[in-house]
Structure formats: structure tokens, C-alpha cells
Amino acid sequence: MVDELKARGIILHNHICGDTGPIMADFIATGAQVLEVDHKTDPRVIKETARGRACLLGNIDTNLLAFGKPDDVDAACRELIELWKPDSGFILGPGCALGARTPPENIHALVEAAKKYGV
């Protein structure tokens, strides 16, 4: 099924909740081009495992996004970008679904951090 979808130009995106570090090789083996990584997974482990094999999406803590301050979100984003940016492709984003009450200013802080520290 994965090969057929890819042949049709569909970009596959996969998310698994929780710490995927111990099953990262299997996560990559699903064939999805984009792996959304939960904040419970150590970003250092997944960078090494996924390098050149998949694009990572995440893994900013959704609790930080829901309850933190914009400056804290900015700092977490900067730290992740500094870790993941060299030698890897990734999309900065939350490590899972955002809570309904996530303050807009924290979402804006994530987007602005991507502009400021990324590319």
C-alpha cells in the first residue's frame, strides 16, 4: 500500500504517540516520508536513527505549548532547531495534537522561532 501511494505522489505522514526511541527503526520502516515524533521521544536518538531516511516533524512538548510562556516556547524551539538542523531535514512543530486551549501566543512563538532560527 505504501509503495502504491508513493507512486501516486502522495506524501505519507505517520504519528505514533509516546516514546518511539525503542521502535524508531520500525517507525522508519513504515515507509512514511514524514514521521511526527512525540515530545516523549529523545530528539538526539531519533535524529541519529532517521538521518537521511525520513523527515522528522515535532517534537515540541504540547504541555509547554498549552501551559508555558512564549519565551519558554521560543527557547525550546531554538534548542531543537540547533540540535536537528545540521545534517537533517525536519519540520518544527508540536510533538502531538495541540490542546484546544493552547494560547495563540504560544503557537505564534513556535512559528516565529522557526522563522528566526530555522531555514
mmCIF file of N, CA and C in Angstrom:
data_model
loop_
_atom_site.group_PDB
_atom_site.id
_atom_site.type_symbol
_atom_site.label_atom_id
_atom_site.label_comp_id
_atom_site.label_asym_id
_atom_site.label_seq_id
_atom_site.Cartn_x
_atom_site.Cartn_y
_atom_site.Cartn_z
ATOM 1 N N MET A 1 0.826 -1.187 0.000
ATOM 2 C CA MET A 1 0.000 0.000 0.000
ATOM 3 C C MET A 1 0.874 1.257 0.000
ATOM 4 N N VAL A 2 1.931 1.242 0.810
ATOM 5 C CA VAL A 2 2.823 2.397 0.882
ATOM 6 C C VAL A 2 3.439 2.687 -0.476
ATOM 7 N N ASP A 3 3.933 1.651 -1.142
ATOM 8 C CA ASP A 3 4.544 1.840 -2.457
ATOM 9 C C ASP A 3 3.546 2.392 -3.467
ATOM 10 N N GLU A 4 2.316 1.906 -3.415
ATOM 11 C CA GLU A 4 1.289 2.376 -4.338
ATOM 12 C C GLU A 4 0.963 3.858 -4.091
ATOM 13 N N LEU A 5 0.837 4.233 -2.831
ATOM 14 C CA LEU A 5 0.549 5.629 -2.512
ATOM 15 C C LEU A 5 1.700 6.544 -2.926
ATOM 16 N N LYS A 6 2.919 6.111 -2.658
ATOM 17 C CA LYS A 6 4.086 6.903 -3.059
ATOM 18 C C LYS A 6 4.142 7.047 -4.578
ATOM 19 N N ALA A 7 3.815 5.975 -5.305
ATOM 20 C CA ALA A 7 3.816 6.017 -6.769
ATOM 21 C C ALA A 7 2.805 7.031 -7.299
ATOM 22 N N ARG A 8 1.783 7.295 -6.527
ATOM 23 C CA ARG A 8 0.771 8.286 -6.917
ATOM 24 C C ARG A 8 1.150 9.699 -6.461
ATOM 25 N N GLY A 9 2.338 9.841 -5.868
ATOM 26 C CA GLY A 9 2.811 11.157 -5.446
ATOM 27 C C GLY A 9 2.294 11.604 -4.093
ATOM 28 N N ILE A 10 1.739 10.687 -3.351
ATOM 29 C CA ILE A 10 1.202 11.020 -2.031
ATOM 30 C C ILE A 10 2.325 10.955 -1.002
ATOM 31 N N ILE A 11 2.479 12.016 -0.246
ATOM 32 C CA ILE A 11 3.484 12.061 0.817
ATOM 33 C C ILE A 11 2.843 11.502 2.081
ATOM 34 N N LEU A 12 3.447 10.456 2.596
ATOM 35 C CA LEU A 12 2.900 9.790 3.777
ATOM 36 C C LEU A 12 3.466 10.390 5.049
ATOM 37 N N HIS A 13 2.587 10.567 5.994
ATOM 38 C CA HIS A 13 2.899 11.182 7.280
ATOM 39 C C HIS A 13 2.394 10.215 8.346
ATOM 40 N N ASN A 14 3.260 9.891 9.322
ATOM 41 C CA ASN A 14 2.888 8.920 10.343
ATOM 42 C C ASN A 14 3.183 9.493 11.724
ATOM 43 N N HIS A 15 2.277 9.249 12.661
ATOM 44 C CA HIS A 15 2.476 9.673 14.052
ATOM 45 C C HIS A 15 2.231 8.486 14.967
ATOM 46 N N ILE A 16 3.109 8.335 15.941
ATOM 47 C CA ILE A 16 2.912 7.351 16.999
ATOM 48 C C ILE A 16 3.074 8.098 18.317
ATOM 49 N N CYS A 17 2.082 8.016 19.179
ATOM 50 C CA CYS A 17 2.169 8.672 20.485
ATOM 51 C C CYS A 17 3.175 7.953 21.374
ATOM 52 N N GLY A 18 3.812 8.717 22.247
ATOM 53 C CA GLY A 18 4.722 8.141 23.228
ATOM 54 C C GLY A 18 6.163 8.130 22.753
ATOM 55 N N ASP A 19 6.998 7.457 23.523
ATOM 56 C CA ASP A 19 8.432 7.376 23.243
ATOM 57 C C ASP A 19 8.680 6.347 22.153
ATOM 58 N N THR A 20 9.020 6.818 20.965
ATOM 59 C CA THR A 20 9.265 5.914 19.844
ATOM 60 C C THR A 20 10.741 5.562 19.697
ATOM 61 N N GLY A 21 11.583 6.036 20.607
ATOM 62 C CA GLY A 21 13.012 5.726 20.535
ATOM 63 C C GLY A 21 13.292 4.243 20.377
ATOM 64 N N PRO A 22 12.698 3.384 21.226
ATOM 65 C CA PRO A 22 12.987 1.949 21.129
ATOM 66 C C PRO A 22 12.487 1.283 19.846
ATOM 67 N N ILE A 23 11.534 1.896 19.162
ATOM 68 C CA ILE A 23 10.999 1.294 17.929
ATOM 69 C C ILE A 23 11.251 2.184 16.715
ATOM 70 N N MET A 24 12.241 3.074 16.814
ATOM 71 C CA MET A 24 12.475 4.041 15.745
ATOM 72 C C MET A 24 12.770 3.362 14.408
ATOM 73 N N ALA A 25 13.539 2.292 14.414
ATOM 74 C CA ALA A 25 13.832 1.598 13.153
ATOM 75 C C ALA A 25 12.542 1.082 12.505
ATOM 76 N N ASP A 26 11.629 0.560 13.320
ATOM 77 C CA ASP A 26 10.341 0.087 12.791
ATOM 78 C C ASP A 26 9.481 1.253 12.316
ATOM 79 N N PHE A 27 9.539 2.363 13.046
ATOM 80 C CA PHE A 27 8.803 3.578 12.679
ATOM 81 C C PHE A 27 9.249 4.035 11.289
ATOM 82 N N ILE A 28 10.552 4.064 11.073
ATOM 83 C CA ILE A 28 11.103 4.458 9.779
ATOM 84 C C ILE A 28 10.722 3.442 8.703
ATOM 85 N N ALA A 29 10.724 2.171 9.066
ATOM 86 C CA ALA A 29 10.433 1.098 8.105
ATOM 87 C C ALA A 29 8.995 1.125 7.586
ATOM 88 N N THR A 30 8.120 1.922 8.208
ATOM 89 C CA THR A 30 6.753 2.036 7.683
ATOM 90 C C THR A 30 6.754 2.627 6.285
ATOM 91 N N GLY A 31 7.831 3.341 5.944
ATOM 92 C CA GLY A 31 7.934 3.946 4.621
ATOM 93 C C GLY A 31 7.386 5.353 4.541
ATOM 94 N N ALA A 32 6.823 5.850 5.622
ATOM 95 C CA ALA A 32 6.318 7.225 5.622
ATOM 96 C C ALA A 32 7.489 8.186 5.453
ATOM 97 N N GLN A 33 7.297 9.190 4.614
ATOM 98 C CA GLN A 33 8.359 10.167 4.392
ATOM 99 C C GLN A 33 8.494 11.139 5.556
ATOM 100 N N VAL A 34 7.386 11.390 6.259
ATOM 101 C CA VAL A 34 7.382 12.320 7.393
ATOM 102 C C VAL A 34 6.963 11.552 8.643
ATOM 103 N N LEU A 35 7.797 11.628 9.669
ATOM 104 C CA LEU A 35 7.495 10.977 10.941
ATOM 105 C C LEU A 35 7.256 12.053 11.991
ATOM 106 N N GLU A 36 6.025 12.125 12.487
ATOM 107 C CA GLU A 36 5.694 13.074 13.550
ATOM 108 C C GLU A 36 6.085 12.417 14.869
ATOM 109 N N VAL A 37 7.011 13.050 15.562
ATOM 110 C CA VAL A 37 7.623 12.461 16.741
ATOM 111 C C VAL A 37 7.088 13.125 18.006
ATOM 112 N N ASP A 38 6.562 12.312 18.907
ATOM 113 C CA ASP A 38 6.029 12.771 20.185
ATOM 114 C C ASP A 38 7.138 13.391 21.024
ATOM 115 N N HIS A 39 6.756 14.335 21.862
ATOM 116 C CA HIS A 39 7.744 15.012 22.717
ATOM 117 C C HIS A 39 8.381 14.080 23.744
ATOM 118 N N LYS A 40 7.812 12.902 23.933
ATOM 119 C CA LYS A 40 8.373 11.950 24.902
ATOM 120 C C LYS A 40 9.585 11.203 24.341
ATOM 121 N N THR A 41 9.865 11.380 23.065
ATOM 122 C CA THR A 41 10.992 10.719 22.422
ATOM 123 C C THR A 41 12.215 11.629 22.477
ATOM 124 N N ASP A 42 13.349 11.066 22.849
ATOM 125 C CA ASP A 42 14.600 11.821 22.928
ATOM 126 C C ASP A 42 14.996 12.276 21.522
ATOM 127 N N PRO A 43 15.054 13.594 21.290
ATOM 128 C CA PRO A 43 15.349 14.079 19.941
ATOM 129 C C PRO A 43 16.738 13.700 19.442
ATOM 130 N N ARG A 44 17.681 13.448 20.343
ATOM 131 C CA ARG A 44 19.024 13.048 19.916
ATOM 132 C C ARG A 44 19.007 11.639 19.302
ATOM 133 N N VAL A 45 18.255 10.747 19.927
ATOM 134 C CA VAL A 45 18.170 9.365 19.447
ATOM 135 C C VAL A 45 17.538 9.316 18.057
ATOM 136 N N ILE A 46 16.442 10.024 17.889
ATOM 137 C CA ILE A 46 15.741 9.925 16.610
ATOM 138 C C ILE A 46 16.484 10.614 15.480
ATOM 139 N N LYS A 47 17.223 11.669 15.796
ATOM 140 C CA LYS A 47 17.996 12.331 14.744
ATOM 141 C C LYS A 47 19.000 11.354 14.157
ATOM 142 N N GLU A 48 19.722 10.662 14.996
ATOM 143 C CA GLU A 48 20.738 9.726 14.517
ATOM 144 C C GLU A 48 20.112 8.581 13.725
ATOM 145 N N THR A 49 18.990 8.082 14.187
ATOM 146 C CA THR A 49 18.347 6.942 13.526
ATOM 147 C C THR A 49 17.702 7.336 12.203
ATOM 148 N N ALA A 50 17.089 8.518 12.153
ATOM 149 C CA ALA A 50 16.322 8.926 10.972
ATOM 150 C C ALA A 50 17.147 9.644 9.914
ATOM 151 N N ARG A 51 18.360 10.059 10.247
ATOM 152 C CA ARG A 51 19.168 10.867 9.324
ATOM 153 C C ARG A 51 19.206 10.234 7.933
ATOM 154 N N GLY A 52 18.756 11.004 6.934
ATOM 155 C CA GLY A 52 18.783 10.554 5.555
ATOM 156 C C GLY A 52 17.712 9.537 5.190
ATOM 157 N N ARG A 53 16.854 9.192 6.131
ATOM 158 C CA ARG A 53 15.854 8.151 5.865
ATOM 159 C C ARG A 53 14.422 8.663 5.950
ATOM 160 N N ALA A 54 14.209 9.759 6.709
ATOM 161 C CA ALA A 54 12.853 10.306 6.866
ATOM 162 C C ALA A 54 12.963 11.746 7.343
ATOM 163 N N CYS A 55 11.934 12.506 7.058
ATOM 164 C CA CYS A 55 11.820 13.865 7.571
ATOM 165 C C CYS A 55 11.113 13.785 8.925
ATOM 166 N N LEU A 56 11.666 14.456 9.916
ATOM 167 C CA LEU A 56 11.072 14.463 11.249
ATOM 168 C C LEU A 56 10.185 15.684 11.433
ATOM 169 N N LEU A 57 9.089 15.506 12.121
ATOM 170 C CA LEU A 57 8.170 16.596 12.467
ATOM 171 C C LEU A 57 7.974 16.564 13.970
ATOM 172 N N GLY A 58 8.210 17.672 14.605
ATOM 173 C CA GLY A 58 7.996 17.731 16.056
ATOM 174 C C GLY A 58 9.105 18.495 16.717
ATOM 175 N N ASN A 59 9.551 18.102 17.767
ATOM 176 C CA ASN A 59 8.792 17.396 18.773
ATOM 177 C C ASN A 59 8.659 18.256 20.022
ATOM 178 N N ILE A 60 8.150 19.478 19.820
ATOM 179 C CA ILE A 60 7.965 20.416 20.928
ATOM 180 C C ILE A 60 6.852 19.902 21.840
ATOM 181 N N ASP A 61 7.118 19.928 23.121
ATOM 182 C CA ASP A 61 6.200 19.418 24.151
ATOM 183 C C ASP A 61 4.869 20.164 24.097
ATOM 184 N N THR A 62 3.788 19.426 23.907
ATOM 185 C CA THR A 62 2.461 20.047 23.833
ATOM 186 C C THR A 62 2.019 20.623 25.176
ATOM 187 N N ASN A 63 2.557 20.107 26.283
ATOM 188 C CA ASN A 63 2.257 20.700 27.595
ATOM 189 C C ASN A 63 2.891 22.080 27.707
ATOM 190 N N LEU A 64 4.106 22.218 27.188
ATOM 191 C CA LEU A 64 4.759 23.522 27.163
ATOM 192 C C LEU A 64 3.954 24.489 26.302
ATOM 193 N N LEU A 65 3.494 24.015 25.157
ATOM 194 C CA LEU A 65 2.702 24.874 24.282
ATOM 195 C C LEU A 65 1.383 25.276 24.935
ATOM 196 N N ALA A 66 0.781 24.382 25.689
ATOM 197 C CA ALA A 66 -0.512 24.662 26.318
ATOM 198 C C ALA A 66 -0.386 25.533 27.567
ATOM 199 N N PHE A 67 0.677 25.323 28.343
ATOM 200 C CA PHE A 67 0.741 25.964 29.668
ATOM 201 C C PHE A 67 1.951 26.863 29.883
ATOM 202 N N GLY A 68 2.901 26.842 28.938
ATOM 203 C CA GLY A 68 4.116 27.631 29.098
ATOM 204 C C GLY A 68 3.939 29.070 28.649
ATOM 205 N N LYS A 69 5.023 29.776 28.709
ATOM 206 C CA LYS A 69 5.081 31.176 28.265
ATOM 207 C C LYS A 69 5.743 31.228 26.884
ATOM 208 N N PRO A 70 5.430 32.231 26.087
ATOM 209 C CA PRO A 70 6.045 32.339 24.763
ATOM 210 C C PRO A 70 7.575 32.300 24.784
ATOM 211 N N ASP A 71 8.199 32.901 25.783
ATOM 212 C CA ASP A 71 9.661 32.864 25.860
ATOM 213 C C ASP A 71 10.177 31.445 26.064
ATOM 214 N N ASP A 72 9.431 30.642 26.829
ATOM 215 C CA ASP A 72 9.824 29.247 27.046
ATOM 216 C C ASP A 72 9.661 28.429 25.762
ATOM 217 N N VAL A 73 8.600 28.716 25.019
ATOM 218 C CA VAL A 73 8.378 28.049 23.736
ATOM 219 C C VAL A 73 9.511 28.407 22.778
ATOM 220 N N ASP A 74 9.859 29.674 22.726
ATOM 221 C CA ASP A 74 10.949 30.129 21.871
ATOM 222 C C ASP A 74 12.251 29.398 22.216
ATOM 223 N N ALA A 75 12.553 29.296 23.503
ATOM 224 C CA ALA A 75 13.796 28.631 23.936
ATOM 225 C C ALA A 75 13.800 27.152 23.556
ATOM 226 N N ALA A 76 12.668 26.471 23.741
ATOM 227 C CA ALA A 76 12.588 25.049 23.388
ATOM 228 C C ALA A 76 12.741 24.859 21.878
ATOM 229 N N CYS A 77 12.134 25.739 21.112
ATOM 230 C CA CYS A 77 12.245 25.655 19.649
ATOM 231 C C CYS A 77 13.682 25.899 19.205
ATOM 232 N N ARG A 78 14.319 26.900 19.772
ATOM 233 C CA ARG A 78 15.713 27.200 19.421
ATOM 234 C C ARG A 78 16.614 26.000 19.722
ATOM 235 N N GLU A 79 16.418 25.392 20.885
ATOM 236 C CA GLU A 79 17.229 24.236 21.272
ATOM 237 C C GLU A 79 17.045 23.067 20.297
ATOM 238 N N LEU A 80 15.803 22.789 19.929
ATOM 239 C CA LEU A 80 15.540 21.688 18.999
ATOM 240 C C LEU A 80 16.111 21.992 17.615
ATOM 241 N N ILE A 81 15.934 23.207 17.156
ATOM 242 C CA ILE A 81 16.474 23.588 15.847
ATOM 243 C C ILE A 81 17.991 23.442 15.844
ATOM 244 N N GLU A 82 18.651 23.881 16.896
ATOM 245 C CA GLU A 82 20.109 23.762 16.961
ATOM 246 C C GLU A 82 20.542 22.297 16.947
ATOM 247 N N LEU A 83 19.758 21.438 17.560
ATOM 248 C CA LEU A 83 20.079 20.014 17.586
ATOM 249 C C LEU A 83 19.787 19.344 16.243
ATOM 250 N N TRP A 84 18.613 19.570 15.684
ATOM 251 C CA TRP A 84 18.169 18.855 14.491
ATOM 252 C C TRP A 84 18.621 19.481 13.178
ATOM 253 N N LYS A 85 18.889 20.767 13.168
ATOM 254 C CA LYS A 85 19.157 21.455 11.912
ATOM 255 C C LYS A 85 20.358 20.902 11.149
ATOM 256 N N PRO A 86 21.492 20.724 11.794
ATOM 257 C CA PRO A 86 22.624 20.224 10.996
ATOM 258 C C PRO A 86 22.373 18.795 10.495
ATOM 259 N N ASP A 87 22.614 18.576 9.220
ATOM 260 C CA ASP A 87 22.585 17.234 8.631
ATOM 261 C C ASP A 87 21.238 16.540 8.664
ATOM 262 N N SER A 88 20.151 17.259 8.773
ATOM 263 C CA SER A 88 18.863 16.559 8.776
ATOM 264 C C SER A 88 17.781 17.466 8.233
ATOM 265 N N GLY A 89 16.737 16.831 7.716
ATOM 266 C CA GLY A 89 15.558 17.569 7.296
ATOM 267 C C GLY A 89 14.498 17.396 8.357
ATOM 268 N N PHE A 90 13.883 18.483 8.762
ATOM 269 C CA PHE A 90 12.812 18.361 9.744
ATOM 270 C C PHE A 90 11.868 19.534 9.632
ATOM 271 N N ILE A 91 10.697 19.345 10.229
ATOM 272 C CA ILE A 91 9.674 20.382 10.298
ATOM 273 C C ILE A 91 9.439 20.646 11.774
ATOM 274 N N LEU A 92 9.653 21.869 12.192
ATOM 275 C CA LEU A 92 9.409 22.231 13.582
ATOM 276 C C LEU A 92 7.913 22.242 13.836
ATOM 277 N N GLY A 93 7.496 21.573 14.893
ATOM 278 C CA GLY A 93 6.081 21.537 15.215
ATOM 279 C C GLY A 93 5.849 20.885 16.562
ATOM 280 N N PRO A 94 4.607 20.814 16.971
ATOM 281 C CA PRO A 94 4.288 20.147 18.229
ATOM 282 C C PRO A 94 4.546 18.647 18.129
ATOM 283 N N GLY A 95 4.805 18.034 19.275
ATOM 284 C CA GLY A 95 5.075 16.603 19.313
ATOM 285 C C GLY A 95 3.825 15.753 19.260
ATOM 286 N N CYS A 96 2.673 16.361 19.237
ATOM 287 C CA CYS A 96 1.408 15.642 19.159
ATOM 288 C C CYS A 96 0.330 16.695 18.870
ATOM 289 N N ALA A 97 -0.912 16.319 18.987
ATOM 290 C CA ALA A 97 -2.002 17.263 18.728
ATOM 291 C C ALA A 97 -2.020 18.360 19.794
ATOM 292 N N LEU A 98 -2.283 19.562 19.360
ATOM 293 C CA LEU A 98 -2.388 20.682 20.291
ATOM 294 C C LEU A 98 -3.703 20.617 21.056
ATOM 295 N N GLY A 99 -3.629 20.981 22.316
ATOM 296 C CA GLY A 99 -4.839 21.069 23.115
ATOM 297 C C GLY A 99 -5.713 22.215 22.631
ATOM 298 N N ALA A 100 -7.002 22.086 22.835
ATOM 299 C CA ALA A 100 -7.961 23.097 22.367
ATOM 300 C C ALA A 100 -7.717 24.465 22.990
ATOM 301 N N ARG A 101 -7.138 24.484 24.157
ATOM 302 C CA ARG A 101 -6.917 25.758 24.858
ATOM 303 C C ARG A 101 -5.478 26.253 24.771
ATOM 304 N N THR A 102 -4.726 25.758 23.810
ATOM 305 C CA THR A 102 -3.361 26.244 23.619
ATOM 306 C C THR A 102 -3.436 27.720 23.252
ATOM 307 N N PRO A 103 -2.736 28.568 24.019
ATOM 308 C CA PRO A 103 -2.812 30.012 23.745
ATOM 309 C C PRO A 103 -2.235 30.360 22.369
ATOM 310 N N PRO A 104 -2.928 31.190 21.625
ATOM 311 C CA PRO A 104 -2.435 31.591 20.305
ATOM 312 C C PRO A 104 -1.024 32.175 20.357
ATOM 313 N N GLU A 105 -0.697 32.886 21.434
ATOM 314 C CA GLU A 105 0.634 33.493 21.509
ATOM 315 C C GLU A 105 1.743 32.433 21.557
ATOM 316 N N ASN A 106 1.436 31.252 22.079
ATOM 317 C CA ASN A 106 2.440 30.182 22.090
ATOM 318 C C ASN A 106 2.594 29.542 20.707
ATOM 319 N N ILE A 107 1.502 29.460 19.982
ATOM 320 C CA ILE A 107 1.582 28.968 18.605
ATOM 321 C C ILE A 107 2.376 29.966 17.761
ATOM 322 N N HIS A 108 2.108 31.232 17.958
ATOM 323 C CA HIS A 108 2.855 32.277 17.241
ATOM 324 C C HIS A 108 4.333 32.232 17.610
ATOM 325 N N ALA A 109 4.637 31.959 18.880
ATOM 326 C CA ALA A 109 6.039 31.865 19.312
ATOM 327 C C ALA A 109 6.747 30.733 18.577
ATOM 328 N N LEU A 110 6.066 29.600 18.385
ATOM 329 C CA LEU A 110 6.650 28.477 17.649
ATOM 330 C C LEU A 110 6.922 28.884 16.199
ATOM 331 N N VAL A 111 5.954 29.502 15.565
ATOM 332 C CA VAL A 111 6.109 29.912 14.167
ATOM 333 C C VAL A 111 7.237 30.937 14.031
ATOM 334 N N GLU A 112 7.273 31.895 14.916
ATOM 335 C CA GLU A 112 8.309 32.931 14.860
ATOM 336 C C GLU A 112 9.689 32.345 15.130
ATOM 337 N N ALA A 113 9.779 31.371 16.031
ATOM 338 C CA ALA A 113 11.059 30.713 16.301
ATOM 339 C C ALA A 113 11.554 29.989 15.049
ATOM 340 N N ALA A 114 10.637 29.349 14.327
ATOM 341 C CA ALA A 114 11.021 28.664 13.102
ATOM 342 C C ALA A 114 11.601 29.660 12.097
ATOM 343 N N LYS A 115 10.976 30.812 11.986
ATOM 344 C CA LYS A 115 11.476 31.851 11.080
ATOM 345 C C LYS A 115 12.823 32.401 11.543
ATOM 346 N N LYS A 116 12.938 32.593 12.841
ATOM 347 C CA LYS A 116 14.125 33.231 13.414
ATOM 348 C C LYS A 116 15.352 32.321 13.412
ATOM 349 N N TYR A 117 15.179 31.049 13.775
ATOM 350 C CA TYR A 117 16.310 30.143 13.961
ATOM 351 C C TYR A 117 16.463 29.093 12.863
ATOM 352 N N GLY A 118 15.428 28.919 12.068
ATOM 353 C CA GLY A 118 15.429 27.839 11.096
ATOM 354 C C GLY A 118 15.960 28.218 9.734
ATOM 355 N N VAL A 119 15.579 27.461 8.757
ATOM 356 C CA VAL A 119 15.897 27.587 7.338
ATOM 357 C C VAL A 119 17.282 27.050 7.009
#
